[in-house]
Amino acid sequence: MTSIGGAASSQMVDWNLAVATATRLVRPGPEVSRDEARAVVAELRRHAKASESHVRGFTRMGTDEIHDTPVLVVDRPGWIRANVAGFREILRPLLEKMQERRGSGTGQAVLGAVGGKVTGVELGMLLSFLASRVLGQYETFAPASRDLPAGGSGGGRLLLVAPNIVHVERELDVHPHDFRLWVCLHEETHRTQFSAVPWLRDHLEGEIQSFLGETDVDPMTVLERVREAAQSLAGGRPEAEEDDGGRSFVELVQTPGQREILGRLTAVMSLLEGHADFVMDGVGPEVVPSVAEIREKFQQRRAKGASRLDTALRKLLGLDAKLRQYRDGERFVRAVVDQVGMDGFNRVWTSPNTLPTKAEISAPADWIARVHRKAD
């Protein structure tokens, strides 16, 4: 990989070492024969293609345009490479800012001792944990590379992590073909959201960069958060989150300005995730015969969680907040559609001003009153 962000950011994090570490540590996927693996990949590609018409027909979004966002079926190392490339791109301004602070003397001694290689190893440990859990992902800010293409004009790409999908379908003991289509419906909804709403990507990137730009924390503190998460994963500090009152990594690095931005980001992410769950369940009964069984078992899996160590790390990384986004966002979308129909709900995509606030996610009637009363 070539460096993104120049020499300054590469000194802060050794990205290549992060990839190598995560690839070395990630758990192997489920045992499948070569023929079975090829069949899974082919089927996921077919389901992804079929999901386009299902999702666009149900949501009434983007039916007049065809977009070039690629669908990539990847293994766990492929997911790692793709996400490191995305991290390098989106974190470049923050790393440059931290590098400037390092040069001015803030945290210089600590950063000099830790170095980009140690940080790369610790980041790799975190990625190895996540790489075995993600079923699919729409990469909004993905830069194109030779082996990982992306859409034109800065568009993203849709990743389907084949070994993780196979692992979960076996763990839940559900119909494999139905489960694969069910997953594709969720991820295709995210692709439709960004391809059918041209301003959404730039708006989200602007909010993220504003959040990172507000960061006013000593680089030593950021590295300490990474180190604690990595040590939790390694078993060195399995209860690290309890030392900080249960706060997540994101919460620990917030400034007052960031809290305001994070509230808006939380609302948007709740909307996007909840909308995907709503669409997945709405389309499911028509095309996924065993959708009720899949949904019930998958919800039980989400609620049950995993080991104590897994729970600790999820909390430290803020992944529990993501699960709340699914629930809160889905309730918001369902309530709005029940009240004003799908076309009425789709006013949410008109502009950044029609996105729900964090408070409105929990009070859908307030969003309906604000957006529909103003429009009418």
Short mmCIF file of C-alpha atoms in Angstrom, two decimals:
data_model
loop_
_atom_site.label_atom_id
_atom_site.label_comp_id
_atom_site.label_asym_id
_atom_site.label_seq_id
_atom_site.Cartn_x
_atom_site.Cartn_y
_atom_site.Cartn_z
CA MET A 1 0.00 0.00 0.00
CA THR A 2 1.11 3.52 -0.69
CA SER A 3 0.93 6.00 2.14
CA ILE A 4 -2.21 8.09 2.45
CA GLY A 5 -1.81 11.31 4.35
CA GLY A 6 1.93 11.69 3.88
CA ALA A 7 4.86 11.05 6.13
CA ALA A 8 3.37 12.76 9.17
CA SER A 9 0.44 10.39 9.54
CA SER A 10 2.55 7.35 8.71
CA GLN A 11 4.78 8.16 11.67
CA MET A 12 1.79 8.09 14.00
CA VAL A 13 0.44 4.71 12.84
CA ASP A 14 2.24 2.01 10.86
CA TRP A 15 -0.74 1.04 8.72
CA ASN A 16 1.02 -1.79 6.92
CA LEU A 17 1.93 -3.32 10.27
CA ALA A 18 -1.69 -2.94 11.39
CA VAL A 19 -2.79 -4.99 8.37
CA ALA A 20 -0.10 -7.61 8.93
CA THR A 21 -0.90 -7.92 12.64
CA ALA A 22 -4.65 -8.18 12.15
CA THR A 23 -4.24 -10.70 9.34
CA ARG A 24 -1.94 -12.83 11.48
CA LEU A 25 -4.15 -12.75 14.58
CA VAL A 26 -7.62 -13.03 13.06
CA ARG A 27 -9.29 -16.34 13.74
CA PRO A 28 -9.71 -18.72 10.81
CA GLY A 29 -13.14 -18.93 9.29
CA PRO A 30 -15.40 -21.98 9.26
CA GLU A 31 -14.20 -25.05 7.43
CA VAL A 32 -15.54 -25.18 3.88
CA SER A 33 -14.35 -26.96 0.79
CA ARG A 34 -13.06 -25.00 -2.17
CA ASP A 35 -16.18 -25.82 -4.16
CA GLU A 36 -18.43 -24.77 -1.31
CA ALA A 37 -16.54 -21.52 -0.92
CA ARG A 38 -16.96 -20.73 -4.60
CA ALA A 39 -20.67 -21.53 -4.36
CA VAL A 40 -21.11 -19.21 -1.37
CA VAL A 41 -19.35 -16.35 -3.16
CA ALA A 42 -21.45 -16.83 -6.29
CA GLU A 43 -24.67 -16.98 -4.31
CA LEU A 44 -23.88 -13.83 -2.32
CA ARG A 45 -23.23 -11.97 -5.56
CA ARG A 46 -26.56 -13.16 -6.97
CA HIS A 47 -28.40 -12.16 -3.80
CA ALA A 48 -26.73 -8.75 -3.77
CA LYS A 49 -27.88 -8.15 -7.33
CA ALA A 50 -31.42 -9.36 -6.62
CA SER A 51 -31.57 -7.22 -3.49
CA GLU A 52 -31.24 -4.04 -5.55
CA SER A 53 -34.70 -4.32 -7.08
CA HIS A 54 -36.25 -5.63 -3.84
CA VAL A 55 -34.92 -2.73 -1.77
CA ARG A 56 -35.56 0.01 -4.30
CA GLY A 57 -39.08 -1.23 -4.95
CA PHE A 58 -39.92 -1.32 -1.25
CA THR A 59 -38.27 1.99 -0.31
CA ARG A 60 -39.16 3.84 -3.55
CA MET A 61 -35.65 5.26 -3.56
CA GLY A 62 -33.35 5.68 -6.55
CA THR A 63 -35.37 3.65 -9.04
CA ASP A 64 -34.43 5.85 -12.01
CA GLU A 65 -30.66 5.64 -11.77
CA ILE A 66 -28.06 2.89 -11.94
CA HIS A 67 -24.98 3.42 -9.79
CA ASP A 68 -21.55 1.90 -10.11
CA THR A 69 -20.92 1.05 -6.46
CA PRO A 70 -19.16 -2.34 -6.55
CA VAL A 71 -20.15 -5.34 -4.46
CA LEU A 72 -17.13 -7.23 -3.13
CA VAL A 73 -17.36 -10.64 -1.46
CA VAL A 74 -14.31 -10.81 0.80
CA ASP A 75 -12.70 -13.00 3.44
CA ARG A 76 -11.56 -11.70 6.83
CA PRO A 77 -8.14 -10.47 5.64
CA GLY A 78 -9.88 -8.70 2.75
CA TRP A 79 -12.17 -6.91 5.19
CA ILE A 80 -9.13 -5.88 7.23
CA ARG A 81 -7.33 -4.41 4.20
CA ALA A 82 -10.42 -2.52 3.10
CA ASN A 83 -11.03 -1.00 6.52
CA VAL A 84 -7.44 0.02 7.08
CA ALA A 85 -7.59 1.88 3.77
CA GLY A 86 -10.76 3.62 4.90
CA PHE A 87 -9.32 4.49 8.31
CA ARG A 88 -6.23 6.00 6.71
CA GLU A 89 -8.39 8.25 4.60
CA ILE A 90 -10.89 9.44 7.18
CA LEU A 91 -8.35 9.81 10.04
CA ARG A 92 -5.71 11.63 8.01
CA PRO A 93 -6.64 15.16 9.26
CA LEU A 94 -6.70 14.01 12.90
CA LEU A 95 -3.35 12.26 12.62
CA GLU A 96 -1.80 15.31 11.03
CA LYS A 97 -3.14 17.44 13.87
CA MET A 98 -1.77 15.01 16.44
CA GLN A 99 1.57 15.02 14.65
CA GLU A 100 1.68 18.82 14.93
CA ARG A 101 0.96 18.61 18.65
CA ARG A 102 3.64 16.00 19.01
CA GLY A 103 6.09 18.33 17.31
CA SER A 104 5.19 21.14 19.69
CA GLY A 105 6.09 18.98 22.67
CA THR A 106 2.67 17.65 23.81
CA GLY A 107 3.03 14.00 24.60
CA GLN A 108 6.31 13.95 22.71
CA ALA A 109 8.09 11.65 25.12
CA VAL A 110 5.30 9.09 25.19
CA LEU A 111 4.83 9.13 21.43
CA GLY A 112 8.55 8.80 20.94
CA ALA A 113 8.57 5.67 23.07
CA VAL A 114 5.46 4.11 21.64
CA GLY A 115 5.98 4.92 17.99
CA GLY A 116 3.93 4.13 14.95
CA LYS A 117 4.86 0.46 14.97
CA VAL A 118 3.47 -0.23 18.42
CA THR A 119 0.33 1.70 17.57
CA GLY A 120 0.03 -0.30 14.37
CA VAL A 121 0.24 -3.55 16.32
CA GLU A 122 -2.42 -2.41 18.78
CA LEU A 123 -4.74 -1.27 16.00
CA GLY A 124 -4.17 -4.60 14.28
CA MET A 125 -5.29 -6.42 17.42
CA LEU A 126 -8.56 -4.50 17.45
CA LEU A 127 -9.18 -5.14 13.77
CA SER A 128 -8.55 -8.85 14.24
CA PHE A 129 -11.34 -8.86 16.84
CA LEU A 130 -13.80 -7.03 14.60
CA ALA A 131 -12.93 -8.93 11.42
CA SER A 132 -14.60 -12.12 12.62
CA ARG A 133 -17.85 -10.37 13.58
CA VAL A 134 -18.89 -8.15 10.66
CA LEU A 135 -21.30 -9.78 8.20
CA GLY A 136 -21.44 -6.95 5.71
CA GLN A 137 -20.51 -3.31 5.45
CA TYR A 138 -21.10 -0.37 3.14
CA GLU A 139 -17.80 1.51 3.05
CA THR A 140 -18.82 5.10 2.54
CA PHE A 141 -15.37 6.69 2.31
CA ALA A 142 -13.43 3.89 0.68
CA PRO A 143 -10.53 4.92 -1.58
CA ALA A 144 -10.16 2.74 -4.66
CA SER A 145 -7.15 0.46 -5.01
CA ARG A 146 -6.07 -2.22 -7.47
CA ASP A 147 -7.59 -5.10 -5.51
CA LEU A 148 -10.37 -3.13 -3.80
CA PRO A 149 -12.28 -1.04 -6.35
CA ALA A 150 -14.74 1.65 -5.31
CA GLY A 151 -17.47 3.64 -7.01
CA GLY A 152 -16.70 6.62 -9.18
CA SER A 153 -16.61 10.20 -7.91
CA GLY A 154 -15.66 9.13 -4.40
CA GLY A 155 -18.38 6.52 -4.10
CA GLY A 156 -18.05 3.63 -1.72
CA ARG A 157 -18.23 -0.12 -2.00
CA LEU A 158 -20.32 -2.87 -0.46
CA LEU A 159 -18.45 -5.63 1.37
CA LEU A 160 -19.95 -9.03 2.17
CA VAL A 161 -17.73 -11.08 4.51
CA ALA A 162 -18.41 -14.63 3.33
CA PRO A 163 -16.79 -16.66 6.18
CA ASN A 164 -18.63 -14.65 8.83
CA ILE A 165 -21.96 -15.12 7.09
CA VAL A 166 -21.37 -18.88 6.89
CA HIS A 167 -20.28 -18.98 10.53
CA VAL A 168 -23.41 -17.22 11.80
CA GLU A 169 -25.84 -19.18 9.64
CA ARG A 170 -24.35 -22.38 11.05
CA GLU A 171 -24.36 -21.05 14.61
CA LEU A 172 -28.03 -20.06 14.34
CA ASP A 173 -28.94 -23.24 12.46
CA VAL A 174 -31.00 -21.35 9.87
CA HIS A 175 -31.58 -21.94 6.17
CA PRO A 176 -28.32 -20.83 4.49
CA HIS A 177 -29.85 -19.45 1.30
CA ASP A 178 -32.49 -17.47 3.18
CA PHE A 179 -29.97 -16.07 5.64
CA ARG A 180 -27.59 -14.94 2.90
CA LEU A 181 -30.36 -13.08 1.10
CA TRP A 182 -31.54 -11.57 4.39
CA VAL A 183 -28.06 -10.18 5.07
CA CYS A 184 -27.80 -8.83 1.52
CA LEU A 185 -31.11 -6.98 1.91
CA HIS A 186 -29.75 -5.11 4.93
CA GLU A 187 -26.47 -4.15 3.27
CA GLU A 188 -28.13 -3.25 -0.03
CA THR A 189 -30.33 -0.81 1.86
CA HIS A 190 -27.20 1.05 2.97
CA ARG A 191 -25.93 1.14 -0.60
CA THR A 192 -29.30 2.49 -1.75
CA GLN A 193 -29.30 5.14 0.96
CA PHE A 194 -26.02 6.62 -0.22
CA SER A 195 -26.51 6.13 -3.96
CA ALA A 196 -30.04 7.56 -4.00
CA VAL A 197 -29.29 10.52 -1.70
CA PRO A 198 -26.35 12.35 -3.35
CA TRP A 199 -25.73 14.80 -0.50
CA LEU A 200 -25.65 12.18 2.26
CA ARG A 201 -22.03 11.10 1.87
CA ASP A 202 -20.63 14.64 1.88
CA HIS A 203 -22.82 15.59 4.83
CA LEU A 204 -21.69 12.62 6.87
CA GLU A 205 -18.04 13.16 5.99
CA GLY A 206 -18.36 16.82 6.97
CA GLU A 207 -19.80 15.88 10.35
CA ILE A 208 -17.06 13.33 10.97
CA GLN A 209 -14.32 15.76 10.02
CA SER A 210 -15.87 18.41 12.25
CA PHE A 211 -15.89 15.88 15.08
CA LEU A 212 -12.24 15.03 14.51
CA GLY A 213 -11.36 18.70 14.06
CA GLU A 214 -12.79 19.45 17.50
CA THR A 215 -10.47 16.90 19.08
CA ASP A 216 -8.51 18.66 21.77
CA VAL A 217 -6.85 15.79 23.56
CA ASP A 218 -3.28 14.93 24.22
CA PRO A 219 -2.11 12.21 21.80
CA MET A 220 -0.98 10.23 24.83
CA THR A 221 -4.64 9.89 25.90
CA VAL A 222 -5.72 8.60 22.50
CA LEU A 223 -2.95 6.02 22.49
CA GLU A 224 -3.86 4.99 26.02
CA ARG A 225 -7.43 4.25 24.86
CA VAL A 226 -6.09 2.12 22.02
CA ARG A 227 -3.72 0.35 24.38
CA GLU A 228 -6.46 -0.42 26.91
CA ALA A 229 -8.68 -1.86 24.21
CA ALA A 230 -5.83 -3.97 22.88
CA GLN A 231 -4.91 -5.18 26.36
CA SER A 232 -8.54 -6.10 26.99
CA LEU A 233 -8.51 -8.15 23.82
CA ALA A 234 -5.29 -9.86 24.84
CA GLY A 235 -6.69 -10.61 28.29
CA GLY A 236 -4.33 -8.26 30.09
CA ARG A 237 -7.07 -6.01 31.42
CA PRO A 238 -10.40 -7.74 30.87
CA GLU A 239 -12.23 -5.22 33.02
CA ALA A 240 -10.60 -2.08 31.67
CA GLU A 241 -13.91 -0.38 30.99
CA GLU A 242 -14.84 -0.50 34.67
CA ASP A 243 -11.88 1.73 35.54
CA ASP A 244 -13.45 4.51 33.50
CA GLY A 245 -17.01 4.21 34.72
CA GLY A 246 -18.07 2.18 31.71
CA ARG A 247 -17.34 4.92 29.20
CA SER A 248 -16.48 4.01 25.64
CA PHE A 249 -13.45 5.09 23.65
CA VAL A 250 -15.49 7.73 21.82
CA GLU A 251 -16.91 9.18 25.03
CA LEU A 252 -13.49 9.49 26.61
CA VAL A 253 -12.09 11.72 23.86
CA GLN A 254 -15.04 14.10 23.53
CA THR A 255 -14.88 17.84 23.95
CA PRO A 256 -18.08 19.85 24.53
CA GLY A 257 -18.13 20.70 20.83
CA GLN A 258 -17.78 17.06 19.92
CA ARG A 259 -20.74 16.08 22.07
CA GLU A 260 -23.00 18.28 19.97
CA ILE A 261 -21.63 16.84 16.73
CA LEU A 262 -21.81 13.30 18.10
CA GLY A 263 -25.48 13.81 18.90
CA ARG A 264 -26.15 14.60 15.25
CA LEU A 265 -24.01 11.70 14.07
CA THR A 266 -25.79 9.33 16.45
CA ALA A 267 -29.15 10.40 15.03
CA VAL A 268 -28.01 9.86 11.45
CA MET A 269 -26.50 6.47 12.18
CA SER A 270 -29.64 5.42 14.09
CA LEU A 271 -31.71 6.43 11.07
CA LEU A 272 -29.50 4.54 8.60
CA GLU A 273 -29.25 1.36 10.68
CA GLY A 274 -32.89 1.39 11.71
CA HIS A 275 -34.01 1.97 8.14
CA ALA A 276 -31.94 -1.00 6.98
CA ASP A 277 -33.49 -3.24 9.64
CA PHE A 278 -36.97 -2.00 8.75
CA VAL A 279 -36.44 -2.64 5.05
CA MET A 280 -34.90 -6.04 5.70
CA ASP A 281 -37.99 -7.07 7.68
CA GLY A 282 -40.39 -5.43 5.24
CA VAL A 283 -39.00 -7.13 2.17
CA GLY A 284 -38.20 -10.37 3.95
CA PRO A 285 -41.65 -11.99 4.10
CA GLU A 286 -41.99 -11.70 0.32
CA VAL A 287 -38.63 -13.20 -0.65
CA VAL A 288 -37.18 -14.95 2.45
CA PRO A 289 -39.49 -17.82 3.47
CA SER A 290 -37.91 -18.36 6.90
CA VAL A 291 -37.47 -14.68 7.77
CA ALA A 292 -39.40 -14.92 11.05
CA GLU A 293 -37.15 -17.70 12.36
CA ILE A 294 -34.01 -15.89 11.21
CA ARG A 295 -35.05 -12.62 12.81
CA GLU A 296 -35.93 -14.23 16.13
CA LYS A 297 -32.68 -16.19 16.37
CA PHE A 298 -30.58 -13.25 15.25
CA GLN A 299 -32.16 -10.94 17.82
CA GLN A 300 -31.49 -13.51 20.54
CA ARG A 301 -27.88 -13.68 19.41
CA ARG A 302 -27.55 -9.89 19.59
CA ALA A 303 -29.14 -9.74 23.03
CA LYS A 304 -27.15 -12.61 24.51
CA GLY A 305 -23.76 -11.26 23.54
CA ALA A 306 -20.68 -13.37 24.03
CA SER A 307 -18.01 -13.86 26.67
CA ARG A 308 -17.20 -11.41 29.44
CA LEU A 309 -14.10 -10.33 27.58
CA ASP A 310 -16.12 -9.81 24.42
CA THR A 311 -18.64 -7.72 26.35
CA ALA A 312 -15.89 -5.61 27.93
CA LEU A 313 -14.27 -4.84 24.61
CA ARG A 314 -17.58 -4.09 22.92
CA LYS A 315 -18.34 -1.55 25.62
CA LEU A 316 -14.92 0.06 25.41
CA LEU A 317 -15.20 0.41 21.63
CA GLY A 318 -18.75 1.74 21.83
CA LEU A 319 -20.27 -1.22 19.97
CA ASP A 320 -23.14 -1.43 22.44
CA ALA A 321 -24.21 1.99 21.25
CA LYS A 322 -24.43 0.62 17.73
CA LEU A 323 -26.87 -2.07 18.88
CA ARG A 324 -29.03 0.62 20.45
CA GLN A 325 -28.96 2.45 17.12
CA TYR A 326 -30.53 -0.55 15.42
CA ARG A 327 -33.36 -0.69 17.94
CA ASP A 328 -34.04 3.03 18.30
CA GLY A 329 -33.74 3.74 14.59
CA GLU A 330 -36.01 0.87 13.59
CA ARG A 331 -38.69 2.08 16.01
CA PHE A 332 -38.43 5.59 14.56
CA VAL A 333 -38.76 4.43 10.96
CA ARG A 334 -41.64 2.10 11.74
CA ALA A 335 -43.54 4.78 13.66
CA VAL A 336 -43.12 7.36 10.90
CA VAL A 337 -44.11 4.96 8.11
CA ASP A 338 -47.17 3.91 10.12
CA GLN A 339 -48.23 7.54 10.46
CA VAL A 340 -47.39 9.10 7.09
CA GLY A 341 -46.53 6.18 4.78
CA MET A 342 -43.32 5.43 2.90
CA ASP A 343 -43.47 8.57 0.75
CA GLY A 344 -43.99 10.64 3.87
CA PHE A 345 -41.04 8.99 5.55
CA ASN A 346 -38.86 9.60 2.50
CA ARG A 347 -39.01 13.32 3.18
CA VAL A 348 -36.22 12.50 5.62
CA TRP A 349 -33.87 12.35 2.61
CA THR A 350 -34.72 15.86 1.34
CA SER A 351 -31.79 17.69 2.95
CA PRO A 352 -29.67 17.71 6.11
CA ASN A 353 -32.37 19.89 7.69
CA THR A 354 -34.95 17.09 7.39
CA LEU A 355 -32.80 14.49 9.14
CA PRO A 356 -34.11 13.62 12.60
CA THR A 357 -32.38 15.00 15.64
CA LYS A 358 -31.22 12.70 18.40
CA ALA A 359 -34.27 13.70 20.44
CA GLU A 360 -36.62 13.07 17.50
CA ILE A 361 -35.29 9.53 17.05
CA SER A 362 -36.93 8.80 20.41
CA ALA A 363 -39.97 10.97 19.60
CA PRO A 364 -41.02 10.29 15.97
CA ALA A 365 -44.16 12.42 16.34
CA ASP A 366 -41.93 15.48 16.89
CA TRP A 367 -40.13 14.84 13.60
CA ILE A 368 -43.44 14.38 11.78
CA ALA A 369 -44.75 17.62 13.25
CA ARG A 370 -41.61 19.56 12.33
CA VAL A 371 -40.99 18.25 8.83
CA HIS A 372 -44.53 17.65 7.60
CA ARG A 373 -46.10 20.71 9.15
CA LYS A 374 -43.36 22.91 7.70
CA ALA A 375 -43.60 21.26 4.27
CA ASP A 376 -47.39 21.36 4.19
#
